[in-house]
XYZ file of C-alpha atoms in Angstrom:
706
model
C 107.761 197.757 -52.191
C 107.937 194.320 -53.775
C 104.783 192.224 -54.021
C 104.639 190.045 -50.916
C 103.585 187.050 -53.013
C 106.484 187.403 -55.392
C 108.633 184.332 -56.185
C 111.534 184.248 -53.752
C 114.041 181.440 -53.165
C 115.248 181.127 -49.575
C 118.796 182.450 -49.174
C 120.090 179.517 -47.091
C 118.828 176.934 -49.583
C 120.283 178.999 -52.424
C 123.618 179.062 -50.606
C 123.533 175.270 -50.355
C 123.046 175.168 -54.126
C 126.124 177.374 -54.537
C 128.230 175.013 -52.417
C 126.888 172.159 -54.546
C 128.270 173.963 -57.621
C 131.674 174.078 -55.946
C 131.373 170.354 -55.179
C 130.574 169.752 -58.847
C 134.015 171.150 -59.668
C 135.521 168.494 -57.378
C 133.719 165.763 -59.317
C 134.763 167.028 -62.770
C 137.301 164.644 -64.278
C 138.506 167.369 -66.652
C 139.736 169.438 -63.695
C 143.314 168.685 -62.535
C 143.317 166.109 -59.743
C 144.824 168.262 -56.995
C 142.419 171.076 -57.875
C 139.538 168.678 -57.389
C 140.861 168.048 -53.881
C 141.098 171.795 -53.346
C 137.474 172.319 -54.423
C 136.421 169.546 -52.046
C 138.304 171.286 -49.219
C 136.562 174.571 -50.071
C 133.151 172.918 -49.758
C 134.152 171.723 -46.293
C 135.389 175.147 -45.208
C 132.266 176.797 -46.642
C 130.031 174.355 -44.798
C 131.842 174.949 -41.500
C 131.144 178.677 -41.685
C 127.576 178.033 -42.826
C 126.897 175.938 -39.715
C 128.699 178.349 -37.394
C 126.692 181.357 -38.548
C 123.658 180.618 -40.706
C 122.456 177.256 -39.333
C 123.189 178.455 -35.792
C 121.089 181.549 -36.546
C 118.139 179.497 -37.797
C 118.319 177.295 -34.679
C 118.289 180.443 -32.519
C 115.185 181.666 -34.399
C 113.437 178.337 -33.809
C 114.286 178.429 -30.099
C 113.075 182.013 -29.707
C 109.817 181.492 -31.636
C 110.763 184.059 -34.291
C 108.322 184.541 -37.176
C 109.528 185.993 -40.514
C 108.108 189.374 -41.525
C 107.902 188.400 -45.190
C 105.149 185.919 -45.972
C 106.961 184.729 -49.115
C 109.789 183.149 -47.087
C 109.923 179.926 -45.069
C 109.395 179.814 -41.299
C 112.531 178.944 -39.269
C 111.036 175.517 -38.455
C 110.378 174.727 -42.137
C 113.802 176.003 -43.118
C 115.703 174.065 -40.450
C 114.053 170.807 -41.530
C 115.009 171.427 -45.175
C 118.537 172.480 -44.266
C 119.182 169.388 -42.162
C 117.923 167.115 -44.923
C 119.937 168.957 -47.553
C 123.171 169.050 -45.535
C 123.034 165.328 -44.744
C 122.657 164.539 -48.455
C 125.367 167.057 -49.347
C 127.912 165.595 -46.924
C 127.210 162.114 -48.262
C 128.021 163.458 -51.734
C 131.267 164.998 -50.451
C 132.488 161.656 -49.152
C 131.229 159.757 -52.179
C 133.234 162.144 -54.369
C 136.326 161.535 -52.238
C 136.133 157.749 -51.924
C 134.665 156.771 -55.287
C 136.249 159.311 -57.594
C 139.249 161.167 -56.180
C 140.959 158.431 -54.105
C 140.995 155.962 -57.050
C 142.352 158.736 -59.291
C 145.097 159.469 -56.737
C 145.987 155.764 -56.613
C 146.360 155.749 -60.392
C 148.935 158.501 -59.909
C 150.744 156.374 -57.331
C 149.477 158.402 -54.353
C 147.696 156.656 -51.488
C 146.602 157.113 -47.872
C 147.313 154.162 -45.598
C 145.800 153.109 -42.319
C 148.246 151.613 -39.810
C 146.842 148.142 -40.586
C 147.904 148.567 -44.218
C 151.502 149.639 -43.477
C 154.597 147.494 -43.911
C 157.160 147.087 -41.155
C 159.328 149.969 -42.373
C 156.363 152.342 -42.368
C 155.241 151.170 -38.905
C 158.744 151.805 -37.572
C 158.640 155.272 -39.148
C 155.345 156.277 -37.480
C 156.547 154.821 -34.164
C 159.597 157.052 -34.307
C 157.455 160.052 -35.302
C 155.064 159.373 -32.431
C 157.889 159.081 -29.934
C 159.847 162.151 -31.045
C 157.133 164.559 -32.223
C 153.617 163.543 -31.258
C 153.911 162.093 -27.765
C 155.396 165.233 -26.155
C 152.547 167.345 -27.595
C 149.587 165.123 -26.662
C 147.532 165.597 -23.492
C 145.135 162.744 -22.697
C 142.177 164.050 -20.679
C 140.250 161.598 -18.519
C 136.543 162.300 -18.048
C 135.106 161.194 -14.692
C 133.466 162.556 -11.543
C 136.456 164.699 -10.630
C 137.501 165.652 -14.160
C 134.711 167.168 -16.249
C 134.344 166.943 -20.001
C 136.756 169.542 -21.442
C 135.681 172.639 -23.360
C 136.713 171.669 -26.875
C 137.740 174.338 -29.336
C 135.395 174.993 -32.236
C 136.242 172.838 -35.287
C 139.127 171.094 -33.496
C 139.637 167.409 -34.239
C 139.564 165.158 -31.167
C 139.623 161.470 -30.291
C 137.106 159.925 -27.918
C 138.484 156.849 -26.134
C 136.492 154.119 -24.368
C 138.653 152.373 -21.740
C 138.537 149.622 -19.124
C 140.898 149.501 -16.196
C 143.473 146.698 -16.035
C 143.144 146.747 -12.240
C 140.478 144.051 -11.804
C 139.868 144.781 -8.154
C 139.015 148.430 -8.916
C 135.328 149.114 -8.392
C 133.052 150.886 -10.829
C 135.261 150.243 -13.804
C 132.381 149.448 -16.156
C 132.911 152.428 -18.449
C 135.765 154.877 -18.520
C 136.254 157.628 -21.103
C 138.954 160.069 -22.179
C 139.540 162.745 -24.786
C 142.725 163.312 -26.800
C 142.969 166.389 -28.992
C 144.643 165.921 -32.368
C 147.205 168.774 -32.308
C 146.223 171.414 -34.825
C 149.737 172.847 -34.679
C 151.141 169.814 -36.525
C 150.462 168.870 -40.161
C 147.347 166.724 -40.469
C 149.067 164.246 -42.787
C 152.489 162.578 -42.750
C 154.379 161.206 -45.743
C 155.682 157.685 -45.239
C 158.706 155.960 -46.742
C 157.456 154.169 -49.831
C 159.033 152.202 -52.644
C 157.296 153.147 -55.861
C 154.748 155.920 -55.545
C 153.953 158.042 -52.511
C 152.172 157.027 -49.306
C 150.624 159.194 -46.580
C 148.772 158.669 -43.342
C 146.654 160.881 -41.107
C 147.719 162.139 -37.707
C 144.623 160.768 -35.967
C 145.357 157.281 -37.313
C 148.856 157.367 -35.813
C 147.504 158.516 -32.429
C 144.790 155.838 -32.376
C 147.395 153.205 -33.244
C 149.493 154.315 -30.265
C 146.742 154.945 -27.695
C 147.975 152.142 -25.442
C 151.135 154.199 -24.833
C 148.973 157.053 -23.548
C 146.757 154.872 -21.328
C 149.091 152.203 -19.928
C 146.823 151.295 -17.003
C 143.807 150.666 -19.227
C 142.677 148.468 -22.062
C 141.503 150.366 -25.125
C 138.005 149.098 -25.914
C 137.232 151.588 -28.692
C 138.329 154.938 -30.088
C 137.088 157.274 -32.766
C 137.728 160.805 -34.010
C 135.019 163.427 -33.640
C 134.608 167.112 -34.382
C 132.286 169.760 -32.965
C 131.087 172.861 -34.812
C 129.851 175.647 -32.539
C 127.549 178.644 -32.846
C 130.031 181.406 -33.703
C 127.800 184.350 -34.494
C 128.952 187.167 -32.245
C 126.844 189.519 -30.197
C 128.707 192.770 -29.537
C 127.832 195.594 -27.186
C 128.701 198.521 -29.453
C 127.877 200.996 -26.686
C 130.750 199.660 -24.585
C 133.202 202.352 -23.539
C 136.079 200.139 -24.677
C 135.011 198.699 -28.024
C 138.346 196.900 -28.567
C 137.995 195.130 -25.206
C 134.383 194.181 -26.003
C 135.495 192.666 -29.336
C 138.130 190.549 -27.574
C 135.513 189.262 -25.108
C 133.142 188.404 -27.980
C 135.863 186.429 -29.764
C 136.416 184.378 -26.596
C 132.641 183.777 -26.254
C 132.566 182.492 -29.826
C 134.891 179.631 -28.841
C 132.379 178.525 -26.191
C 129.292 178.670 -28.406
C 126.644 175.955 -28.283
C 127.424 172.892 -30.457
C 125.377 172.879 -33.658
C 126.985 169.880 -35.383
C 128.818 166.730 -34.299
C 130.798 164.844 -36.937
C 131.576 161.179 -36.318
C 132.886 158.236 -38.370
C 130.129 156.043 -39.807
C 131.396 153.080 -37.745
C 131.556 154.792 -34.371
C 131.328 152.591 -31.256
C 127.852 152.917 -29.707
C 129.269 153.561 -26.223
C 131.388 156.430 -27.508
C 128.489 157.842 -29.479
C 126.220 157.822 -26.406
C 128.988 159.378 -24.310
C 129.470 162.259 -26.765
C 125.737 162.892 -27.171
C 125.382 163.045 -23.401
C 128.419 165.265 -22.806
C 127.772 167.696 -25.654
C 123.971 167.803 -25.228
C 123.664 167.299 -28.962
C 120.465 166.284 -30.769
C 120.396 163.251 -33.030
C 119.570 165.324 -36.110
C 122.744 167.357 -35.412
C 124.961 164.269 -35.782
C 126.668 163.642 -39.129
C 128.159 160.165 -39.559
C 130.758 160.216 -42.306
C 132.430 157.560 -44.426
C 135.924 159.018 -44.444
C 138.308 161.373 -42.637
C 136.646 164.174 -40.678
C 137.354 167.813 -41.585
C 138.093 167.806 -45.302
C 139.676 171.274 -45.132
C 143.117 169.641 -44.737
C 142.882 168.569 -48.377
C 143.647 172.139 -49.412
C 147.177 171.858 -47.977
C 147.529 168.332 -49.289
C 146.705 169.603 -52.785
C 149.799 171.812 -52.558
C 152.353 169.075 -51.772
C 155.604 169.355 -53.676
C 156.049 167.157 -56.703
C 152.413 167.292 -57.838
C 152.484 170.601 -59.713
C 151.532 168.752 -62.902
C 148.244 167.802 -61.221
C 147.298 171.440 -60.559
C 145.896 174.279 -62.661
C 148.486 176.141 -64.649
C 148.966 179.149 -62.348
C 147.630 182.544 -63.324
C 150.728 184.644 -62.633
C 149.771 188.330 -62.541
C 151.443 190.533 -65.132
C 152.375 194.189 -64.684
C 149.299 196.368 -65.393
C 149.480 197.787 -68.908
C 147.958 201.054 -67.696
C 151.067 201.771 -65.618
C 153.706 200.471 -68.001
C 156.328 203.080 -68.829
C 155.889 205.170 -65.673
C 158.352 205.330 -62.788
C 156.047 207.672 -60.880
C 152.619 206.242 -60.065
C 151.228 209.733 -59.374
C 152.363 210.965 -62.792
C 150.554 208.042 -64.415
C 147.306 208.872 -62.589
C 147.659 212.606 -63.382
C 147.844 211.790 -67.082
C 144.724 209.627 -67.119
C 142.413 207.450 -65.007
C 143.826 203.937 -64.711
C 142.055 200.586 -64.290
C 143.557 197.336 -63.017
C 141.918 193.903 -63.265
C 143.150 191.473 -60.589
C 144.577 188.859 -60.410
C 145.342 188.942 -64.122
C 147.162 192.212 -63.465
C 149.350 192.534 -60.392
C 148.105 193.955 -57.096
C 151.611 195.380 -56.659
C 150.474 198.686 -58.154
C 148.039 199.144 -55.239
C 150.818 198.403 -52.751
C 153.203 200.760 -54.597
C 150.540 203.487 -54.538
C 150.642 203.457 -50.717
C 154.405 202.818 -50.542
C 155.220 205.768 -52.809
C 152.824 207.950 -50.845
C 154.615 206.940 -47.626
C 158.006 208.062 -48.981
C 156.946 211.071 -51.094
C 157.902 214.355 -49.406
C 154.957 216.122 -51.025
C 152.336 213.733 -49.655
C 150.615 215.284 -46.654
C 147.996 212.674 -45.718
C 146.791 209.144 -46.412
C 143.303 207.928 -45.543
C 142.259 204.328 -46.093
C 139.636 201.739 -45.164
C 140.753 198.199 -44.296
C 138.258 195.331 -44.076
C 140.347 192.190 -44.546
C 144.142 192.317 -44.873
C 146.755 189.584 -45.169
C 148.776 188.181 -42.288
C 151.950 189.975 -43.373
C 150.428 192.980 -45.071
C 152.703 195.271 -47.122
C 149.862 197.833 -47.109
C 149.985 198.005 -43.291
C 153.792 198.230 -43.401
C 153.552 201.165 -45.818
C 150.964 202.957 -43.656
C 153.206 202.547 -40.593
C 156.153 203.900 -42.606
C 154.051 206.869 -43.691
C 153.198 207.714 -40.076
C 156.851 207.397 -39.093
C 157.698 209.805 -41.928
C 155.349 212.395 -40.457
C 152.367 211.944 -42.767
C 148.866 212.344 -41.391
C 147.628 208.749 -41.599
C 144.002 207.847 -40.872
C 142.943 204.226 -41.138
C 139.526 202.706 -40.586
C 140.099 199.109 -39.489
C 136.804 197.216 -39.429
C 137.005 195.120 -36.270
C 133.690 193.416 -37.072
C 134.948 191.703 -40.277
C 133.687 188.189 -39.549
C 136.422 185.660 -38.648
C 139.107 188.315 -39.258
C 138.416 190.124 -35.989
C 141.564 188.962 -34.172
C 143.798 189.723 -37.151
C 142.286 193.204 -37.477
C 142.619 193.933 -33.748
C 146.343 193.119 -33.965
C 146.815 195.390 -36.986
C 144.824 198.207 -35.392
C 147.063 198.116 -32.315
C 150.253 198.157 -34.427
C 148.983 201.080 -36.496
C 148.087 203.021 -33.359
C 151.540 202.432 -31.868
C 153.122 203.804 -35.063
C 151.159 207.044 -34.712
C 148.294 206.424 -37.151
C 144.795 207.650 -36.325
C 142.798 204.428 -36.169
C 139.000 204.348 -36.399
C 137.150 201.130 -35.515
C 134.059 201.703 -37.641
C 130.692 203.303 -37.104
C 128.099 202.381 -34.493
C 125.780 199.669 -35.794
C 127.475 199.508 -39.208
C 130.290 197.573 -40.853
C 132.546 199.652 -43.069
C 132.959 197.515 -46.185
C 133.893 200.112 -48.819
C 137.326 199.876 -50.470
C 138.928 203.300 -50.778
C 142.373 204.872 -50.334
C 142.909 208.644 -50.523
C 146.334 210.304 -50.861
C 146.520 214.087 -50.368
C 149.524 215.560 -52.193
C 150.933 219.086 -52.407
C 151.717 220.057 -56.023
C 152.742 223.191 -57.921
C 149.161 224.127 -58.760
C 147.804 223.315 -55.286
C 146.548 220.297 -53.374
C 145.738 217.195 -55.442
C 143.809 214.173 -54.175
C 144.709 210.774 -55.604
C 142.304 207.871 -55.173
C 142.202 204.140 -55.418
C 138.642 202.761 -55.489
C 138.122 199.025 -55.597
C 135.730 196.110 -55.554
C 137.992 193.976 -53.348
C 139.904 194.071 -50.098
C 143.358 195.559 -49.589
C 144.692 192.046 -49.233
C 147.722 191.049 -51.288
C 147.096 187.335 -50.604
C 143.469 187.052 -51.720
C 144.238 189.416 -54.635
C 145.986 186.424 -56.245
C 142.837 184.270 -56.299
C 139.894 186.740 -56.192
C 138.839 188.600 -59.325
C 138.495 192.311 -58.598
C 138.757 195.641 -60.383
C 140.411 198.821 -59.124
C 140.252 202.406 -60.395
C 142.967 205.027 -59.862
C 141.958 208.644 -60.413
C 142.770 212.205 -59.380
C 139.492 213.608 -60.713
C 138.838 216.586 -58.362
C 135.114 215.778 -58.064
C 135.899 212.186 -57.050
C 138.437 213.605 -54.593
C 135.814 215.887 -53.037
C 133.427 212.921 -52.685
C 136.206 210.862 -51.062
C 136.975 213.593 -48.534
C 133.279 213.859 -47.691
C 133.037 210.086 -47.224
C 136.021 210.005 -44.869
C 134.568 212.912 -42.901
C 131.382 210.892 -42.389
C 133.398 207.835 -41.296
C 135.784 209.632 -38.944
C 133.641 212.482 -37.616
C 130.079 213.569 -37.068
C 129.483 214.890 -40.577
C 126.027 214.596 -42.071
C 125.995 212.364 -45.170
C 126.531 214.815 -48.055
C 125.096 214.980 -51.554
C 127.830 213.143 -53.431
C 128.643 214.292 -56.968
C 129.651 210.862 -58.276
C 129.621 208.316 -55.461
C 126.643 206.264 -54.314
C 127.161 205.396 -50.655
C 125.334 203.126 -48.212
C 123.592 203.165 -45.819
C 121.921 206.470 -46.772
C 121.999 206.651 -50.565
C 122.822 203.337 -52.210
C 119.398 201.682 -52.026
C 117.714 204.772 -53.510
C 120.444 204.946 -56.194
C 119.841 201.375 -57.392
C 116.082 201.812 -57.084
C 116.142 204.920 -59.303
C 118.436 203.309 -61.883
C 116.287 200.162 -62.176
C 113.045 202.173 -62.327
C 114.533 204.426 -65.011
C 115.246 201.370 -67.177
C 111.638 200.240 -66.624
C 110.329 203.661 -67.734
C 112.629 203.648 -70.765
C 111.266 200.241 -71.787
C 107.703 201.559 -71.586
C 108.697 204.541 -73.776
C 110.372 202.296 -76.345
C 113.832 203.685 -75.565
C 116.997 201.562 -75.366
C 117.027 199.771 -72.012
C 118.791 196.989 -70.175
C 120.324 196.009 -66.855
C 123.503 193.972 -66.514
C 124.881 193.268 -63.045
C 127.595 191.152 -61.487
C 127.323 190.493 -57.744
C 128.312 187.835 -55.259
C 124.792 187.578 -53.841
C 121.296 188.753 -54.785
C 119.010 188.594 -51.742
C 117.272 191.949 -51.262
C 113.469 191.560 -51.719
C 112.919 195.158 -52.887
C 115.649 194.953 -55.552
C 114.280 191.572 -56.696
C 110.752 193.032 -56.928
C 112.033 195.960 -59.004
C 113.909 193.589 -61.334
C 110.707 191.552 -61.779
C 108.853 194.773 -62.648
C 111.585 195.707 -65.136
C 111.354 192.281 -66.751
C 107.560 192.579 -67.084
C 108.059 195.950 -68.810
C 110.399 194.307 -71.334
C 113.790 195.267 -69.878
C 116.425 192.612 -70.670
C 118.109 191.800 -67.355
C 121.361 189.833 -67.389
C 122.797 188.832 -64.007
C 126.074 187.164 -63.059
C 125.531 185.963 -59.475
C 128.281 183.770 -58.087
C 126.617 182.648 -54.859
C 123.188 183.189 -53.325
C 120.391 184.145 -55.734
C 116.903 184.527 -54.263
C 115.501 185.816 -57.577
C 114.025 183.111 -59.818
C 114.555 183.761 -63.553
C 112.511 182.661 -66.539
C 109.086 182.561 -64.865
C 106.176 183.412 -67.207
C 104.811 186.932 -66.688
C 107.286 187.535 -63.857
C 110.903 187.126 -64.940
C 110.785 186.025 -68.573
C 113.378 188.641 -69.539
C 115.823 187.807 -66.748
C 118.724 185.411 -67.111
C 121.057 184.419 -64.257
C 124.417 182.717 -64.582
C 126.891 181.653 -61.906
C 130.608 181.328 -62.651
C 132.624 178.952 -60.465
C 136.148 178.282 -61.662
C 139.851 178.483 -60.906
C 139.470 181.967 -59.411
C 136.805 183.282 -57.050
C 134.590 185.852 -58.789
C 134.439 188.786 -56.370
C 134.003 192.040 -58.320
C 130.673 193.894 -58.303
C 129.813 195.682 -61.556
C 126.529 197.317 -62.675
C 125.586 198.474 -66.191
C 122.437 200.421 -67.103
C 121.627 201.162 -70.779
C 120.197 204.600 -69.904
C 118.261 205.267 -73.140
C 121.299 204.687 -75.354
C 123.915 206.401 -73.172
C 125.035 203.420 -71.099
C 126.510 203.948 -67.641
C 128.656 201.503 -65.690
C 129.443 201.416 -61.983
C 131.681 199.302 -59.759
C 132.024 198.927 -56.023
C 131.940 196.930 -52.829
C 128.209 196.245 -52.461
C 126.164 193.162 -53.183
C 122.381 193.327 -53.581
C 121.681 192.266 -50.004
C 119.854 194.144 -47.217
C 123.037 194.250 -45.130
C 125.015 195.941 -47.927
C 122.308 198.469 -48.736
C 121.129 199.286 -45.208
C 123.634 198.214 -42.549
C 127.069 198.856 -44.033
C 129.174 201.701 -45.317
C 129.475 200.724 -48.977
C 130.722 202.595 -52.015
C 129.694 202.340 -55.668
C 131.443 204.600 -58.179
C 131.042 205.282 -61.919
C 133.621 204.610 -64.610
C 133.574 207.756 -66.761
C 136.782 207.689 -68.793
C 135.625 206.543 -72.254
C 138.462 204.031 -72.772
C 137.933 202.495 -69.349
C 134.152 202.392 -69.877
C 134.625 200.331 -73.016
C 137.000 198.034 -71.176
C 134.473 197.613 -68.338
C 131.722 196.846 -70.892
C 133.937 194.188 -72.482
C 134.596 192.603 -69.060
C 130.855 192.142 -68.553
C 130.295 190.774 -72.056
C 133.142 188.286 -71.649
C 131.606 186.968 -68.421
C 128.203 186.603 -70.055
C 129.739 184.640 -72.948
C 131.560 182.135 -70.713
C 130.610 178.586 -71.685
C 133.196 176.717 -69.613
C 132.685 177.735 -65.971
C 129.211 179.272 -66.295
C 126.000 177.615 -65.130
C 122.567 178.974 -65.953
C 119.848 179.147 -63.301
C 116.592 177.574 -64.496
C 113.005 178.454 -63.475
C 112.917 175.364 -61.202
C 115.893 176.897 -59.294
C 118.337 174.240 -60.512
C 121.528 175.114 -62.413
C 122.846 173.589 -65.604
C 126.110 174.163 -67.426
C 125.959 176.631 -70.293
C 126.393 174.573 -73.456
C 128.867 175.358 -76.233
C 126.223 174.889 -78.986
C 128.902 174.577 -81.627
C 130.861 177.552 -80.321
C 134.489 177.209 -79.269
C 135.051 176.764 -75.535
C 135.432 180.100 -73.743
C 136.624 180.537 -70.170
C 136.235 184.204 -69.223
C 138.982 183.863 -66.616
C 141.488 182.486 -69.118
C 140.411 185.103 -71.669
C 141.016 187.923 -69.157
C 144.471 186.521 -68.407
C 145.327 186.383 -72.107
C 143.982 189.911 -72.566
C 146.149 191.219 -69.691
C 149.233 189.665 -71.273
C 148.406 191.025 -74.730
C 147.664 194.527 -73.441
C 151.010 194.597 -71.652
C 152.892 193.339 -74.731
C 151.240 196.035 -76.819
C 152.339 198.739 -74.347
C 155.842 197.319 -74.139
C 156.053 197.437 -77.929
C 154.909 201.084 -78.016
C 157.264 202.068 -75.187
C 160.208 200.089 -76.574
C 162.197 203.196 -77.493
C 160.976 205.315 -74.571
C 163.600 206.567 -72.089
C 161.049 206.242 -69.237
C 161.702 203.591 -66.610
C 158.794 201.183 -66.019
C 157.282 200.791 -62.547
C 157.809 197.028 -62.761
C 160.936 195.144 -63.698
C 160.960 192.982 -66.800
C 160.909 189.880 -64.586
C 157.684 191.009 -62.922
C 156.141 191.749 -66.276
C 156.476 188.264 -67.688
């Protein structure tokens, strides 16, 4: 067990530092302008979820008097104070970035946002027509008085608070009168205006505020302002309920009624409206965030995609056909010949979809088993699984209903799969199933063959275009046996087996990593080749951190690529001198998890779904698998080395817990993401050249391969 006095950086504060790195990308003038807006929107979306889950959780701990078990971490009271200070400063930086840097840059490009006071007569006529024809029929003004209580406002919805006075002078008690108008989330947040020279836009809430007198004809409008409430959205679920699906639906509804944890207001909010909202929402003053700009910056993500501004965006990374499958018309034949590796999004996710689609149509395929954690809204994987069931295949799908904020989507898919005749499992009691695995059982001339796809990312064709992940296809019989055992544990009452190749949580993954790290420590003490290289999204687990500190003290070089939260502190004398941590934040979201251990000169490399967090090691079904094919091992090694050599998007974590950009130091600029994209293109061209005279038909068309 790790030393209780060991250096440990609080996970929530570390997460705030990660979001600050994303915000840095929004401030970078070398990034394309619309991408800077997109990064700013991401920081807003990230912060929303952080408040809904993490900050809400800390507040709950404070209210319940919870005391942390680990003496090296902050108390909830200490943490909440730091978080509130840090988030106020962070949100000020968000709006400073928008108003002082991005808005002037947009104006230089001839793009501006106008308030109604700044519009010319043609533009005012245009918004009047829009209000009359589109907005007015959708709006529902809600008076708040003795007979009409303050409405239950949806989490994260944008609303207007209106302070009114009656025009009927003889009416008694007309001192203060209030109403709420919800800004319709169903309509676009911004509207393009007619404009001579350049492009002009306005926000929906500005149009509504300009036209409030048409909604409240019997009153004078004294003041109005937008506001936004973020609610506690962490779900409590009774997993012993007889109807788990029904319990999930109830929990989702409860989430919408959670206690407010943040109120966002404009900096110049009328004092009467502010008092009214504080009173109605029972919000504390330190939970109020007064902002110098439009509320809810997440809309900027859609704005960044407006037509006509493609030159202000990153050059898209358009996935190419995977070189490993080039020249094959039969995906099973390709996998029979050799293990195959695909690196997304540089190489197309289509091969994963085609793996399931071909299995659905293949007469020799008997069964398909797959885990689904997050899938897209119009998932071709789901469509293929439904087709497989309709074709008489035995289809078993684990749909994780507890995938946070994807619960409703997953419930809908689970119901559709069930109706099609698939066997649907909702996950295991007390655990989330987070592993990424698809198993196809096929009848062949020499007997039954099991084909596998094992991945680091979700079976989601949408996120596969922006998340970096790695997938392995194999029909190795030992991997197949492990896969069957894993599915038997998930779907039945099987005891967790002794896997031949897989390391699986919650019963064997912690001990696997512990043994591997300790082995490197022992090798260092014996003077044998040693080293640990790992890429994860988050490093939080105290025991793993303690073991890495011990390895460092023994002389093991530890190189870590940690995108987000990192509770380990590198570079501390006599603790972590041999540990370096970098974080890569760039055009794509780094999502793959990869682990390399030098193993006394016979290096081993593993990939999988698990981060180094207690939840992944102890409370989830996770899968980590080895790469054993020699060619693929070398490719996996090169992926890790490329990431470690990035000097464009990489930031190094310093002993004081701050991050600084990795400097070029005379070296040419290297973006690992761009290098991987170039490598995918070159590998495909090389295969196309070799296969030029081959009569085989490629899986992908030439158009898809460019």
